[in-house]
Short mmCIF file of C-alpha atoms and ligand atoms in Angstrom, two decimals:
data_model
loop_
_atom_site.label_atom_id
_atom_site.label_comp_id
_atom_site.label_asym_id
_atom_site.label_seq_id
_atom_site.Cartn_x
_atom_site.Cartn_y
_atom_site.Cartn_z
CA MET A 1 -132.40 37.07 -194.81
CA ALA A 2 -135.61 35.02 -194.38
CA GLU A 3 -138.69 35.94 -196.29
CA VAL A 4 -141.16 36.83 -193.65
CA ILE A 5 -144.85 36.14 -194.61
CA LEU A 6 -147.86 37.17 -192.31
CA VAL A 7 -150.62 34.71 -192.34
CA ASP A 8 -154.38 35.15 -191.11
CA SER A 9 -154.05 31.71 -189.31
CA LYS A 10 -152.43 28.53 -189.04
CA GLU A 11 -154.53 26.90 -191.65
CA ALA A 12 -153.86 29.68 -194.09
CA ALA A 13 -150.04 28.80 -193.55
CA GLY A 14 -150.65 25.07 -194.13
CA GLU A 15 -152.56 26.01 -197.23
CA LEU A 16 -149.68 27.93 -198.53
CA VAL A 17 -147.00 25.37 -197.60
CA ALA A 18 -149.21 22.41 -198.82
CA ASP A 19 -149.46 24.27 -202.35
CA HIS A 20 -145.81 24.73 -202.48
CA ILE A 21 -145.18 21.28 -201.64
CA ALA A 22 -147.84 20.09 -204.18
CA GLY A 23 -145.82 21.98 -206.87
CA LEU A 24 -142.62 20.19 -205.79
CA VAL A 25 -144.14 16.76 -205.82
CA THR A 26 -145.89 17.31 -209.20
CA ALA A 27 -142.59 18.35 -210.76
CA ASN A 28 -140.56 15.78 -208.89
CA PRO A 29 -142.61 12.67 -207.89
CA GLU A 30 -139.56 11.61 -205.78
CA ALA A 31 -138.92 14.84 -204.07
CA VAL A 32 -137.38 14.66 -200.47
CA LEU A 33 -139.09 16.11 -197.70
CA GLY A 34 -137.75 17.24 -194.17
CA VAL A 35 -140.70 16.82 -191.74
CA ALA A 36 -141.12 18.23 -188.33
CA THR A 37 -143.05 16.80 -185.29
CA GLY A 38 -144.77 19.34 -182.67
CA SER A 39 -148.11 20.92 -183.17
CA THR A 40 -146.96 23.77 -185.35
CA PRO A 41 -146.62 21.68 -188.82
CA LEU A 42 -149.94 19.95 -188.03
CA PRO A 43 -152.14 22.34 -190.47
CA VAL A 44 -149.51 21.55 -193.29
CA TYR A 45 -150.06 17.55 -192.89
CA GLU A 46 -153.88 18.22 -192.66
CA ALA A 47 -153.67 20.38 -196.15
CA LEU A 48 -151.32 17.69 -197.76
CA GLY A 49 -153.97 15.18 -196.59
CA ALA A 50 -156.72 17.00 -198.54
CA ARG A 51 -154.51 17.04 -201.69
CA ALA A 52 -153.44 13.47 -201.39
CA ASP A 53 -157.17 12.50 -201.03
CA ALA A 54 -157.69 14.69 -204.38
CA GLY A 55 -155.06 12.41 -206.26
CA LEU A 56 -151.79 13.93 -205.55
CA ASP A 57 -149.41 10.68 -205.33
CA PHE A 58 -146.93 10.89 -202.44
CA SER A 59 -145.91 7.07 -202.76
CA ARG A 60 -142.37 7.88 -204.19
CA VAL A 61 -141.88 10.94 -201.81
CA SER A 62 -139.36 10.28 -199.28
CA ALA A 63 -139.45 12.01 -195.73
CA TYR A 64 -136.88 12.56 -193.29
CA ALA A 65 -137.77 13.78 -189.61
CA LEU A 66 -135.59 16.24 -187.84
CA ASP A 67 -135.40 14.11 -184.37
CA GLU A 68 -136.41 11.49 -181.99
CA TYR A 69 -136.48 10.97 -178.17
CA VAL A 70 -134.04 8.40 -176.82
CA GLY A 71 -135.12 5.19 -175.30
CA LEU A 72 -139.03 5.60 -175.88
CA PRO A 73 -140.23 2.51 -177.40
CA VAL A 74 -141.22 3.39 -181.21
CA GLU A 75 -144.57 2.08 -180.24
CA HIS A 76 -145.19 4.76 -177.82
CA PRO A 77 -147.66 7.02 -179.22
CA GLU A 78 -145.39 10.17 -178.63
CA SER A 79 -142.38 8.67 -180.05
CA TYR A 80 -141.76 10.68 -183.03
CA ARG A 81 -141.64 7.63 -185.13
CA SER A 82 -145.48 7.30 -184.03
CA VAL A 83 -146.17 10.93 -184.87
CA ILE A 84 -144.78 11.08 -188.18
CA THR A 85 -146.57 7.93 -189.04
CA LYS A 86 -150.02 9.02 -187.75
CA GLU A 87 -149.45 12.73 -188.85
CA PHE A 88 -147.79 12.59 -192.21
CA GLN A 89 -147.27 9.24 -193.73
CA GLU A 90 -150.76 7.80 -193.11
CA ARG A 91 -152.46 11.32 -193.92
CA VAL A 92 -150.73 11.44 -197.41
CA GLY A 93 -150.10 7.95 -198.17
CA ALA A 94 -146.62 7.97 -198.25
CA ASN A 95 -144.63 4.51 -198.59
CA PRO A 96 -143.53 3.50 -195.00
CA ALA A 97 -140.22 2.00 -196.47
CA LEU A 98 -139.46 5.80 -197.57
CA VAL A 99 -140.02 7.62 -194.33
CA HIS A 100 -137.02 7.86 -192.04
CA VAL A 101 -136.77 9.02 -188.30
CA PRO A 102 -133.55 8.92 -186.29
CA ASP A 103 -133.37 5.76 -184.57
CA GLY A 104 -133.73 6.40 -180.79
CA SER A 105 -133.40 2.86 -179.33
CA LEU A 106 -130.61 2.42 -176.61
CA ASP A 107 -129.36 -0.35 -178.47
CA GLY A 108 -126.87 1.24 -180.87
CA ILE A 109 -127.48 4.77 -179.71
CA GLU A 110 -123.68 5.36 -180.04
CA THR A 111 -123.91 5.15 -183.93
CA ALA A 112 -127.41 6.49 -184.48
CA GLY A 113 -126.24 10.03 -185.65
CA GLU A 114 -123.78 8.72 -188.17
CA ARG A 115 -126.33 6.18 -189.58
CA TYR A 116 -128.72 8.97 -190.12
CA GLU A 117 -126.33 11.30 -191.74
CA ALA A 118 -125.61 8.28 -194.17
CA LEU A 119 -129.26 7.84 -194.94
CA LEU A 120 -129.70 11.54 -195.49
CA ALA A 121 -126.50 11.73 -197.60
CA SER A 122 -127.79 8.82 -199.67
CA SER A 123 -131.07 10.67 -200.18
CA GLY A 124 -129.60 13.44 -202.41
CA GLY A 125 -130.48 16.14 -199.93
CA VAL A 126 -133.57 17.40 -198.64
CA ASP A 127 -135.70 19.68 -200.98
CA LEU A 128 -137.79 21.53 -198.52
CA GLN A 129 -137.37 21.37 -194.64
CA LEU A 130 -140.35 22.20 -192.32
CA LEU A 131 -139.43 23.56 -189.06
CA GLY A 132 -141.07 24.48 -186.02
CA LEU A 133 -139.33 26.69 -182.99
CA GLY A 134 -139.21 25.75 -179.53
CA THR A 135 -139.58 28.27 -176.67
CA THR A 136 -135.95 27.88 -176.23
CA GLY A 137 -135.11 28.94 -179.72
CA HIS A 138 -134.49 25.47 -180.56
CA ILE A 139 -134.90 23.97 -184.25
CA GLY A 140 -135.11 20.35 -184.39
CA PHE A 141 -133.91 19.50 -180.73
CA ASN A 142 -130.79 21.82 -181.19
CA GLU A 143 -131.12 23.40 -177.78
CA PRO A 144 -129.03 26.74 -177.01
CA GLY A 145 -125.25 26.26 -177.51
CA SER A 146 -125.93 23.75 -180.24
CA SER A 147 -122.97 24.48 -182.97
CA PHE A 148 -123.92 25.49 -186.30
CA GLY A 149 -121.68 23.05 -187.90
CA SER A 150 -123.39 20.29 -185.84
CA LEU A 151 -124.56 17.07 -187.32
CA THR A 152 -127.25 14.45 -186.37
CA ARG A 153 -126.21 13.36 -182.64
CA VAL A 154 -127.45 12.69 -179.26
CA LYS A 155 -128.41 15.86 -177.28
CA THR A 156 -129.54 16.46 -173.74
CA LEU A 157 -132.75 18.15 -173.64
CA THR A 158 -133.31 21.47 -171.51
CA GLU A 159 -135.51 21.29 -168.61
CA GLN A 160 -137.70 24.09 -170.32
CA THR A 161 -138.32 21.94 -173.31
CA ARG A 162 -139.08 18.90 -171.16
CA LEU A 163 -141.63 20.98 -169.22
CA ASP A 164 -143.14 22.12 -172.66
CA ASN A 165 -143.30 18.75 -174.01
CA ALA A 166 -144.84 17.14 -170.75
CA ARG A 167 -148.28 18.00 -171.98
CA PHE A 168 -147.98 15.10 -174.26
CA PHE A 169 -147.08 12.62 -171.65
CA ASP A 170 -148.83 11.69 -168.33
CA SER A 171 -146.15 13.28 -166.28
CA LEU A 172 -143.01 15.31 -166.51
CA ASP A 173 -140.72 12.10 -165.40
CA GLU A 174 -141.95 10.34 -168.55
CA VAL A 175 -140.48 12.82 -170.87
CA PRO A 176 -137.05 11.58 -172.02
CA ILE A 177 -133.90 13.62 -171.22
CA HIS A 178 -132.05 12.58 -174.41
CA CYS A 179 -132.88 13.01 -178.23
CA VAL A 180 -131.22 12.15 -181.35
CA THR A 181 -131.59 15.40 -183.72
CA GLN A 182 -130.47 16.44 -186.82
CA GLY A 183 -127.67 19.16 -186.14
CA LEU A 184 -127.80 22.73 -187.41
CA GLY A 185 -125.38 21.88 -189.80
CA THR A 186 -127.54 19.05 -191.23
CA ILE A 187 -130.72 21.40 -191.36
CA LEU A 188 -128.61 24.24 -193.11
CA ARG A 189 -127.97 21.56 -195.81
CA ALA A 190 -131.52 21.48 -197.12
CA ARG A 191 -132.17 23.16 -200.17
CA HIS A 192 -135.47 25.24 -198.65
CA LEU A 193 -136.22 25.96 -194.94
CA VAL A 194 -139.72 26.85 -194.05
CA LEU A 195 -140.18 27.87 -190.61
CA LEU A 196 -143.80 28.02 -189.11
CA ALA A 197 -144.53 29.87 -185.85
CA PHE A 198 -147.99 30.50 -184.35
CA GLY A 199 -149.10 32.20 -181.02
CA GLU A 200 -147.61 34.71 -178.82
CA GLY A 201 -145.57 32.02 -177.01
CA LYS A 202 -143.31 31.80 -179.93
CA ALA A 203 -142.73 35.71 -180.24
CA GLU A 204 -139.66 36.17 -178.46
CA ALA A 205 -137.83 33.18 -179.78
CA LEU A 206 -139.00 34.01 -183.41
CA ALA A 207 -137.81 37.78 -183.16
CA ALA A 208 -134.55 36.81 -181.90
CA SER A 209 -134.17 34.09 -184.64
CA VAL A 210 -134.94 36.12 -187.35
CA GLU A 211 -133.71 39.61 -186.43
CA GLY A 212 -131.43 38.93 -183.55
CA ALA A 213 -127.77 38.12 -183.35
CA VAL A 214 -126.69 34.92 -185.09
CA SER A 215 -125.49 32.86 -182.11
CA SER A 216 -125.48 29.49 -180.96
CA SER A 217 -127.22 30.55 -177.73
CA MET A 218 -130.25 31.07 -180.11
CA PRO A 219 -130.23 28.13 -182.28
CA GLY A 220 -133.11 29.57 -184.68
CA SER A 221 -130.76 32.42 -185.57
CA ALA A 222 -129.16 29.69 -187.82
CA ILE A 223 -131.67 30.31 -190.52
CA GLN A 224 -129.97 33.64 -191.31
CA LEU A 225 -127.18 31.61 -192.50
CA HIS A 226 -129.26 30.11 -195.42
CA PRO A 227 -129.63 31.30 -198.80
CA HIS A 228 -133.56 30.27 -199.17
CA VAL A 229 -135.67 30.51 -195.81
CA THR A 230 -139.33 31.07 -195.70
CA VAL A 231 -140.86 32.16 -192.27
CA LEU A 232 -144.59 32.16 -192.06
CA VAL A 233 -146.01 33.68 -188.89
CA ASP A 234 -149.29 34.85 -187.52
CA GLU A 235 -149.65 38.31 -185.84
CA ALA A 236 -149.11 36.66 -182.41
CA ALA A 237 -146.01 35.06 -183.15
CA ALA A 238 -144.74 38.15 -185.28
CA SER A 239 -145.49 40.62 -182.57
CA GLY A 240 -141.98 40.88 -181.61
CA LEU A 241 -140.41 41.68 -184.83
CA LYS A 242 -138.95 45.17 -185.19
CA ASN A 243 -139.66 45.26 -189.06
CA LEU A 244 -143.04 44.28 -188.84
CA ASP A 245 -144.68 46.84 -190.58
CA TYR A 246 -142.27 46.07 -193.54
CA TYR A 247 -143.34 42.44 -193.56
CA ARG A 248 -146.58 43.33 -193.40
CA TRP A 249 -146.30 45.62 -196.46
CA ALA A 250 -144.18 42.94 -198.34
CA THR A 251 -146.70 40.06 -197.67
CA ALA A 252 -149.52 42.46 -198.90
CA HIS A 253 -147.60 43.39 -202.00
CA LYS A 254 -146.23 39.84 -202.77
CA PRO A 255 -146.23 39.21 -206.23
CA GLN A 256 -148.49 36.22 -207.22
CA TRP A 257 -146.12 34.38 -209.48
CA GLN A 258 -143.49 34.30 -206.66
CA GLY A 259 -144.53 31.58 -204.45
CA ILE A 260 -142.55 30.70 -201.01
C1 GLP B 301 -140.41 19.69 -180.37
C2 GLP B 301 -139.64 19.40 -181.74
C3 GLP B 301 -139.38 20.66 -182.46
C4 GLP B 301 -140.75 21.53 -182.45
C5 GLP B 301 -140.93 21.99 -181.05
C6 GLP B 301 -142.15 23.05 -181.04
O1 GLP B 301 -139.62 20.21 -179.04
N1 GLP B 301 -138.49 18.66 -181.37
O2 GLP B 301 -139.11 20.03 -183.74
O3 GLP B 301 -140.36 22.86 -183.32
O4 GLP B 301 -141.42 20.82 -180.17
O5 GLP B 301 -143.21 22.40 -180.69
P1 GLP B 301 -144.68 22.90 -181.09
O6 GLP B 301 -144.73 22.96 -182.45
O7 GLP B 301 -145.73 21.90 -180.45
O8 GLP B 301 -144.73 24.18 -180.30
#
């Protein structure tokens, strides 16, 4: 069962996660982080940027992104390579050579999944994986129906996900139909999963992921199979949880030493 922590704001979640990551990086300057795109993890990157400005050294940290669009040039501002460069790498001063994003270029797309899996394997494994949640319940870009054993591969986005992500593009037609995404099996190999969800729009998928049936129809429910999961949610995203009172109680009485 995941630990569910109620936060007052996304900024508060960003601070909590950044404190934890700062501890990881201090203990191991070569820590391996799993980074995510979308608006959800931005407060974490902002808080990490502040710690980097205050002297925390990210130069030997490696980072692995969850996913990438297929066929979108890497220079496109909405390619996940561009987003991770701008929002994470440049903010914290990570070494570009150590920041990895699946290769979504059409040339060689057939082997993009296995190449990324090989790279991940050579990293020694992800210490902490940040996750957001799509409204379809996807983590990474694992849409409903994704196998719990799946590894990095090409997936077809649902129309709902394309509509959700159209806000980043000039039109829906520009949103790619395919992506390369770490599989649920890949994500479950990370040593610690940190799932963030903010706002009412995530309430249904969040409740189904945390408390619903473990099912490939709800990819986020894969987190229930992992031994170390932290879910940070605001009240709006938490509003569909059956055991909300308990999570509030547990958050209010969380031992100071415990961390996430
Ligand atoms: C995209 C990403 C996911 C992310 C999701 C939610 O589809 N592939 O990794 O979790 O969007 O986006 P947001 O955080 O903007 O709500």
